[in-house]
mmCIF file of N, CA, C and O in Angstrom:
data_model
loop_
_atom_site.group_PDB
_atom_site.id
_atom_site.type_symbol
_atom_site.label_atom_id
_atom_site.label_comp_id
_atom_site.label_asym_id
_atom_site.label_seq_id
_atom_site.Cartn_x
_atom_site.Cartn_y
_atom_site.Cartn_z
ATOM 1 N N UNK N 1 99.550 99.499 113.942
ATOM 2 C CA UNK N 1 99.965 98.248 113.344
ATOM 3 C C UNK N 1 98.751 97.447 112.889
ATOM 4 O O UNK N 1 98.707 96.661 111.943
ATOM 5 N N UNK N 2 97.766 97.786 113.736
ATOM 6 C CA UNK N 2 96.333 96.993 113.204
ATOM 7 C C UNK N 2 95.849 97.321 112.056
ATOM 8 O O UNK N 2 95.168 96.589 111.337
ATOM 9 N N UNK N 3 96.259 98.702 111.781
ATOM 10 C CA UNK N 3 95.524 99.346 110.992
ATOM 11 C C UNK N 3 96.215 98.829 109.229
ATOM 12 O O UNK N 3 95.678 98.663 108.134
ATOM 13 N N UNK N 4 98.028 98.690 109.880
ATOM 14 C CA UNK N 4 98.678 98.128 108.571
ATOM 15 C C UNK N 4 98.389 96.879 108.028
ATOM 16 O O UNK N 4 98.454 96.470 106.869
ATOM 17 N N UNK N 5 98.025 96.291 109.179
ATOM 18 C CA UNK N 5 97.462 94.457 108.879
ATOM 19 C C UNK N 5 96.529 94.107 108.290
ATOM 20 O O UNK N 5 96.537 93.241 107.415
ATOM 21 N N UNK N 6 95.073 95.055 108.884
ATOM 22 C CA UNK N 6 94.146 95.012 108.181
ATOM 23 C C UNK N 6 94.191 95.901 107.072
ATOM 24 O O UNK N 6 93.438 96.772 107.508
ATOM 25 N N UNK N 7 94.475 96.228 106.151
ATOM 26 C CA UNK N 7 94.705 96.827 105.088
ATOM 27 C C UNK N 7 95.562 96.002 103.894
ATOM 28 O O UNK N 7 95.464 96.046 102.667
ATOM 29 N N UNK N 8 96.276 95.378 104.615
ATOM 30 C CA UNK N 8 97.327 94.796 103.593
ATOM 31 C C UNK N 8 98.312 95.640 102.971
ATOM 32 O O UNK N 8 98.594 95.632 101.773
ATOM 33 N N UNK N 9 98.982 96.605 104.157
ATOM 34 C CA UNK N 9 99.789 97.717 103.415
ATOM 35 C C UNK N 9 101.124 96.810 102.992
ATOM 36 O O UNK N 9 101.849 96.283 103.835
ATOM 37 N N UNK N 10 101.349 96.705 101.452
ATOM 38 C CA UNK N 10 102.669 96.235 101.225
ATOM 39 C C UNK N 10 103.822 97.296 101.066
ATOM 40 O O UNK N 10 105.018 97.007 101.105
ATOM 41 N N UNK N 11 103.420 98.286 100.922
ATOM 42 C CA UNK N 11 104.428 99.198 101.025
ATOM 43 C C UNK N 11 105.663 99.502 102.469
ATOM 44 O O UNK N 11 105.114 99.573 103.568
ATOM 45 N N UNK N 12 106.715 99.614 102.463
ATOM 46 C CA UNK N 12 107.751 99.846 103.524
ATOM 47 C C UNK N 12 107.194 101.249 103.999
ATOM 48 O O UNK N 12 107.200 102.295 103.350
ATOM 49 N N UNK N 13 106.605 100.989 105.562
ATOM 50 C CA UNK N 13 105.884 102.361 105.901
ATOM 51 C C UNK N 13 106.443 102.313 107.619
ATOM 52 O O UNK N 13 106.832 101.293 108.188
ATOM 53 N N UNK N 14 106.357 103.687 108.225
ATOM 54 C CA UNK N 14 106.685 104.121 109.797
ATOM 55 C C UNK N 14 105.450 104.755 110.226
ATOM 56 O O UNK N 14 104.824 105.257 109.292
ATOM 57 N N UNK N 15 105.137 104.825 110.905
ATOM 58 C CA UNK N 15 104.140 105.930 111.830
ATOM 59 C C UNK N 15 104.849 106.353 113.240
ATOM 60 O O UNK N 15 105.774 105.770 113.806
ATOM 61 N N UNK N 16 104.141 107.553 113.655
ATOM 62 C CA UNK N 16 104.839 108.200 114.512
ATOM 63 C C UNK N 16 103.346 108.668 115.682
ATOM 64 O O UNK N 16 102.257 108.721 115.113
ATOM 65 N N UNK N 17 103.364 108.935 117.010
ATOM 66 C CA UNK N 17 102.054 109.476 117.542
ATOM 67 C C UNK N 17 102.516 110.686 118.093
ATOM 68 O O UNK N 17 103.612 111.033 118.532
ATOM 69 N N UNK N 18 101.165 111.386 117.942
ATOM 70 C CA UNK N 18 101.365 112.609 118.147
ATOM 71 C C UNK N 18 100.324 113.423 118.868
ATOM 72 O O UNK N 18 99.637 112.626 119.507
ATOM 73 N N UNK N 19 99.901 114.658 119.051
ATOM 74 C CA UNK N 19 99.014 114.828 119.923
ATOM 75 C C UNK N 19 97.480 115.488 119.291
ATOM 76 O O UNK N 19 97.876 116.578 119.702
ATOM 77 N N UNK N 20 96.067 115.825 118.655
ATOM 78 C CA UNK N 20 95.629 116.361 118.434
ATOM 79 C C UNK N 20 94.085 116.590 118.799
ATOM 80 O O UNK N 20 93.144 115.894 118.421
ATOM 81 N N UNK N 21 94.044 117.563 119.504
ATOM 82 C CA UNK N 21 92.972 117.770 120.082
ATOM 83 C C UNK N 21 92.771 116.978 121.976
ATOM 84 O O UNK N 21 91.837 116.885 122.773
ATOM 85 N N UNK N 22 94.286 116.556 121.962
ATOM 86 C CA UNK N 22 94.183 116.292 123.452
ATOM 87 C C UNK N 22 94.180 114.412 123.282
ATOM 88 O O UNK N 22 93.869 113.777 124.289
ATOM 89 N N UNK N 23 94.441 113.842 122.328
ATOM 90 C CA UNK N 23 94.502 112.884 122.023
ATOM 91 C C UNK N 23 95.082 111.850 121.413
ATOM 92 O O UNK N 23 94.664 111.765 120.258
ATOM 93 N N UNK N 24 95.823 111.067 121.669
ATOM 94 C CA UNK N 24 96.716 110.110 120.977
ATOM 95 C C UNK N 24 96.784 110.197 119.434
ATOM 96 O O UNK N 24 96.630 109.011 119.143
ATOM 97 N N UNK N 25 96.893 110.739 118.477
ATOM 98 C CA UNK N 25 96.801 110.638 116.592
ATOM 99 C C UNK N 25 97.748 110.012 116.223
ATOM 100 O O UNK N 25 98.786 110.578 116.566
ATOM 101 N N UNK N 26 97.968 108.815 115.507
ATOM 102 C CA UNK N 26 98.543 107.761 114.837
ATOM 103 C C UNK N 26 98.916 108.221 113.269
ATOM 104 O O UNK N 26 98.042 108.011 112.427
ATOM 105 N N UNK N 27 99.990 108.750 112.898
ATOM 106 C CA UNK N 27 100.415 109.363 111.413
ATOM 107 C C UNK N 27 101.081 108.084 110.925
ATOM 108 O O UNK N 27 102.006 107.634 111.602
ATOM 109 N N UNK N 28 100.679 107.420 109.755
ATOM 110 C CA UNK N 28 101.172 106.769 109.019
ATOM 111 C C UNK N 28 101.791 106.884 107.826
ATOM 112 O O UNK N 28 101.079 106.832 106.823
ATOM 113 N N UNK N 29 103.385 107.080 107.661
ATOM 114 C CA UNK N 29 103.964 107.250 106.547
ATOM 115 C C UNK N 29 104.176 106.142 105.778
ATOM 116 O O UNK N 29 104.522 105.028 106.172
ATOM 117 N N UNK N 30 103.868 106.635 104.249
ATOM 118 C CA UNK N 30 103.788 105.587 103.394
ATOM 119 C C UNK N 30 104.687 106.118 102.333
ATOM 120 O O UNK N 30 104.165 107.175 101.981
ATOM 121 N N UNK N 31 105.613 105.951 101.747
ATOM 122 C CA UNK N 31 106.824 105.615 100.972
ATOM 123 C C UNK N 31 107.289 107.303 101.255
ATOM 124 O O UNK N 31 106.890 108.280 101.890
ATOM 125 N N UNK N 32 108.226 106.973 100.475
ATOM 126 C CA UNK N 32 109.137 108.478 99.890
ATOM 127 C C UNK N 32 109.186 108.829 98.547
ATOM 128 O O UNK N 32 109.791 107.939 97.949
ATOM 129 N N UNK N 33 108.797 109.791 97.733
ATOM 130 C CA UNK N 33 108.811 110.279 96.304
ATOM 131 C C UNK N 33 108.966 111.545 96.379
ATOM 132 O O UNK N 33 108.759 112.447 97.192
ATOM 133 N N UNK N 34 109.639 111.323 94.681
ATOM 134 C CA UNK N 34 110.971 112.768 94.616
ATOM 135 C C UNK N 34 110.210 113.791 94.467
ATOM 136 O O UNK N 34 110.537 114.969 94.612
ATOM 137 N N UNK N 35 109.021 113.306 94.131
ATOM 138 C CA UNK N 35 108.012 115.103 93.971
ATOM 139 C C UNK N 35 106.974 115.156 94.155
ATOM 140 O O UNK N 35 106.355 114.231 93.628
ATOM 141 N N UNK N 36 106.129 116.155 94.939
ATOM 142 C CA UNK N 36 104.659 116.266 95.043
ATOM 143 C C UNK N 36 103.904 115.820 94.086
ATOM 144 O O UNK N 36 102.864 115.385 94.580
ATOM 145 N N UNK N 37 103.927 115.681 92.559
ATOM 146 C CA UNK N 37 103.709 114.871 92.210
ATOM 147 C C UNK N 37 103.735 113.624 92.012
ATOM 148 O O UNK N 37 102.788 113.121 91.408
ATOM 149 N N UNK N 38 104.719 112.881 92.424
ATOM 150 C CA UNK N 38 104.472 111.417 92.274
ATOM 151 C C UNK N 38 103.891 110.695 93.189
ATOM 152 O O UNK N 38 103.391 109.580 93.039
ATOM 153 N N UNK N 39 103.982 111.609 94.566
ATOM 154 C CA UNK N 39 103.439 111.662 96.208
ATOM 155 C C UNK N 39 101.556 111.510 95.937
ATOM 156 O O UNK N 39 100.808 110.721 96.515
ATOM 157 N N UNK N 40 101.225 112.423 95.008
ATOM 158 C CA UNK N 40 99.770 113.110 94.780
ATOM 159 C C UNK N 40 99.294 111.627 94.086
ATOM 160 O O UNK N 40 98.505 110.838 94.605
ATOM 161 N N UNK N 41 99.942 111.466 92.854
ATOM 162 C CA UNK N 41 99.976 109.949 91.745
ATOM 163 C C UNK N 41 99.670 109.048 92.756
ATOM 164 O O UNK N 41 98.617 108.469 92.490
ATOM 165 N N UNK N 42 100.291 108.599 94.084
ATOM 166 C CA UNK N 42 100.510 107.244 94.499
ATOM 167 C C UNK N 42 99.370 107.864 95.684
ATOM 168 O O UNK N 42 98.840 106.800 96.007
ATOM 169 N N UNK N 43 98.977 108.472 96.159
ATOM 170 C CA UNK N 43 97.613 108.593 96.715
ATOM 171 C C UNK N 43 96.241 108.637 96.312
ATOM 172 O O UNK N 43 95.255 108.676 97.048
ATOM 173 N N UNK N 44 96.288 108.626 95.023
ATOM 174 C CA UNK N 44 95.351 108.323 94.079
ATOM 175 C C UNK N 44 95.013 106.854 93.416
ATOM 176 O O UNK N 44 94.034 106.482 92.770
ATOM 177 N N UNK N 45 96.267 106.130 93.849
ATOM 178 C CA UNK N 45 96.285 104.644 93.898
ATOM 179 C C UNK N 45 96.134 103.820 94.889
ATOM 180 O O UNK N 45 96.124 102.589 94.932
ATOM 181 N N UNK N 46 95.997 104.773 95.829
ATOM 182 C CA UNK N 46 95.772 103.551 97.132
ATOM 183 C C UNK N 46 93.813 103.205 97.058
ATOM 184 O O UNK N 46 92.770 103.730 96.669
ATOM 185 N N UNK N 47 94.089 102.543 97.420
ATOM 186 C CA UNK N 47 92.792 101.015 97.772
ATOM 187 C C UNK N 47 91.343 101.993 98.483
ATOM 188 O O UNK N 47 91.776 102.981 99.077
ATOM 189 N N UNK N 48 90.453 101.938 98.507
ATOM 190 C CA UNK N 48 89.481 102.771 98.515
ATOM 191 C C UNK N 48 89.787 102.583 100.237
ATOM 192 O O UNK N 48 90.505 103.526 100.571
ATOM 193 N N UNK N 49 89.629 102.117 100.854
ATOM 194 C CA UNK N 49 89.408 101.944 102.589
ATOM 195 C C UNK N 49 90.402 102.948 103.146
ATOM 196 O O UNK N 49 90.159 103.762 104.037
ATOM 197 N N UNK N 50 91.781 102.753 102.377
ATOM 198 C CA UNK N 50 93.058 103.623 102.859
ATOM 199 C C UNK N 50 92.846 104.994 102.786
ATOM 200 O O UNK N 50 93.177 105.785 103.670
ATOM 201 N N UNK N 51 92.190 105.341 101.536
ATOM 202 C CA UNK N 51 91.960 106.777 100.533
ATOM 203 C C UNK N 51 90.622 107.035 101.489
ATOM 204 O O UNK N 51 90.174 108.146 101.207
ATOM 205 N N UNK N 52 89.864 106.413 102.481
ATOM 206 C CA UNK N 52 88.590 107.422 103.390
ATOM 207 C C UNK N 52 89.328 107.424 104.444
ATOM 208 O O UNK N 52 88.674 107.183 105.458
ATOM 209 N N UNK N 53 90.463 107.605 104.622
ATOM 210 C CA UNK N 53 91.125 108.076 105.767
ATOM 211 C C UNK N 53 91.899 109.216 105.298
ATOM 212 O O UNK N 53 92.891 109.451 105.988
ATOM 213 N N UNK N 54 91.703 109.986 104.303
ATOM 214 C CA UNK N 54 91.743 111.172 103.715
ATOM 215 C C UNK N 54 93.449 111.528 103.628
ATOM 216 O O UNK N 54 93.755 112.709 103.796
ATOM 217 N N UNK N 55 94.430 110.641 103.398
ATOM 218 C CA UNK N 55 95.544 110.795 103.418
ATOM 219 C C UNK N 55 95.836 112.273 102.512
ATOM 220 O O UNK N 55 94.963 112.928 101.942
ATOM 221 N N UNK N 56 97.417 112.608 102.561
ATOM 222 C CA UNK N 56 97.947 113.585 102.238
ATOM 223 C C UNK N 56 99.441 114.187 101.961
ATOM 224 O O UNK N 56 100.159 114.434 102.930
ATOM 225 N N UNK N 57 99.771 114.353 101.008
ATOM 226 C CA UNK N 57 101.416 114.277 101.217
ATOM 227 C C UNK N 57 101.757 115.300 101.627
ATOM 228 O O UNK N 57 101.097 116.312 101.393
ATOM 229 N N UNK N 58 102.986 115.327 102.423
ATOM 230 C CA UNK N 58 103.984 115.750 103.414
ATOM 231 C C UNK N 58 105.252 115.965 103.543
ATOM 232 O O UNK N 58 105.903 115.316 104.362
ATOM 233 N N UNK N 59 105.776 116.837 102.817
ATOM 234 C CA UNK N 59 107.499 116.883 103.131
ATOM 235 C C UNK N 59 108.101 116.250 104.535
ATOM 236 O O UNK N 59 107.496 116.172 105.604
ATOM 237 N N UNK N 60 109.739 115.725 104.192
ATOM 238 C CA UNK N 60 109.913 115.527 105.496
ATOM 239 C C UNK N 60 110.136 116.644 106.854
ATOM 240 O O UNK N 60 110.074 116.588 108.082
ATOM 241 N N UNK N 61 110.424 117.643 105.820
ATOM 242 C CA UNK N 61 110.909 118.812 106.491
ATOM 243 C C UNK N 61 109.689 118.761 107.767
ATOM 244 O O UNK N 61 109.927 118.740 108.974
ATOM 245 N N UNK N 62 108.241 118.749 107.062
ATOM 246 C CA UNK N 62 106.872 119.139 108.020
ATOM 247 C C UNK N 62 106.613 117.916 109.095
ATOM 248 O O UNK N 62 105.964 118.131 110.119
ATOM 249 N N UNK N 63 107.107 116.748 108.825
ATOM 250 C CA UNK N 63 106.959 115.635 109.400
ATOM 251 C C UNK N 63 108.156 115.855 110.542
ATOM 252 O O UNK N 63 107.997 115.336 111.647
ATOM 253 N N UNK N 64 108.881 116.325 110.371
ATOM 254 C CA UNK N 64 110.212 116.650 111.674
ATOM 255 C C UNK N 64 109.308 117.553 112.263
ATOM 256 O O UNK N 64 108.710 117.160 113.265
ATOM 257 N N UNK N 65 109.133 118.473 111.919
ATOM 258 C CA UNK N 65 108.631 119.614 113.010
ATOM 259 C C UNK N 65 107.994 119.219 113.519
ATOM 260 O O UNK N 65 108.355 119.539 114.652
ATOM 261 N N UNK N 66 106.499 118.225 113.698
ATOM 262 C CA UNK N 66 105.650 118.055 113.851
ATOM 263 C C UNK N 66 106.102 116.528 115.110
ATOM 264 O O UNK N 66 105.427 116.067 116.030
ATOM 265 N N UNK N 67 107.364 116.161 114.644
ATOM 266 C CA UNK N 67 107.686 115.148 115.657
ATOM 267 C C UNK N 67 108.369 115.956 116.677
ATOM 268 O O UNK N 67 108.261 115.549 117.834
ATOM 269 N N UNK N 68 108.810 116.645 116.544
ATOM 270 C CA UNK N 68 110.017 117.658 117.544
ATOM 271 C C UNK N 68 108.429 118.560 118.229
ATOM 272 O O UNK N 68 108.324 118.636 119.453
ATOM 273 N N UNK N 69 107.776 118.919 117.701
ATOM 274 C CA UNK N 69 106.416 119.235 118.703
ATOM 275 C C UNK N 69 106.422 121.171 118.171
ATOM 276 O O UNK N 69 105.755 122.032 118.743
ATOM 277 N N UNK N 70 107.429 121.435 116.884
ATOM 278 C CA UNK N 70 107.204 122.571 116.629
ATOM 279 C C UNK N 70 105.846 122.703 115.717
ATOM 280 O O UNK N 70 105.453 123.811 115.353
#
């Protein structure tokens, strides 16, 4: 949540935690779009501070598995 504040994310976003490398990891989802491309487009628009946290788009399909711990 700190991370959304200081940023100024206006976008409608969730995050979820998860485990990697033995350690708490904080995934922040940021909108929904109908195609890897428009997903790719709108990560290329985010704000330079957001974009060195090396974001990446994600089906939901991969985002379930990954919450269910498959």
């Amino acid at each position: 949540r700190d991370f959304i504040r200081r940023n100024d994310v206006q976008k409608d976003v969730a995050y979820y935690v998860t485990d990697r490398s033995g350690t708490d990891w904080y995934v922040l989802l940021y909108g929904s779009f109908r195609t890897l491309g428009a997903a790719k487009r709108a990560v290329a628009e985010l704000p330079a501070p957001i974009k060195a946290n090396q974001p990446f788009p994600r089906s939901f399909g991969s985002v379930q598995k990954t919450i269910r711990g498959e």
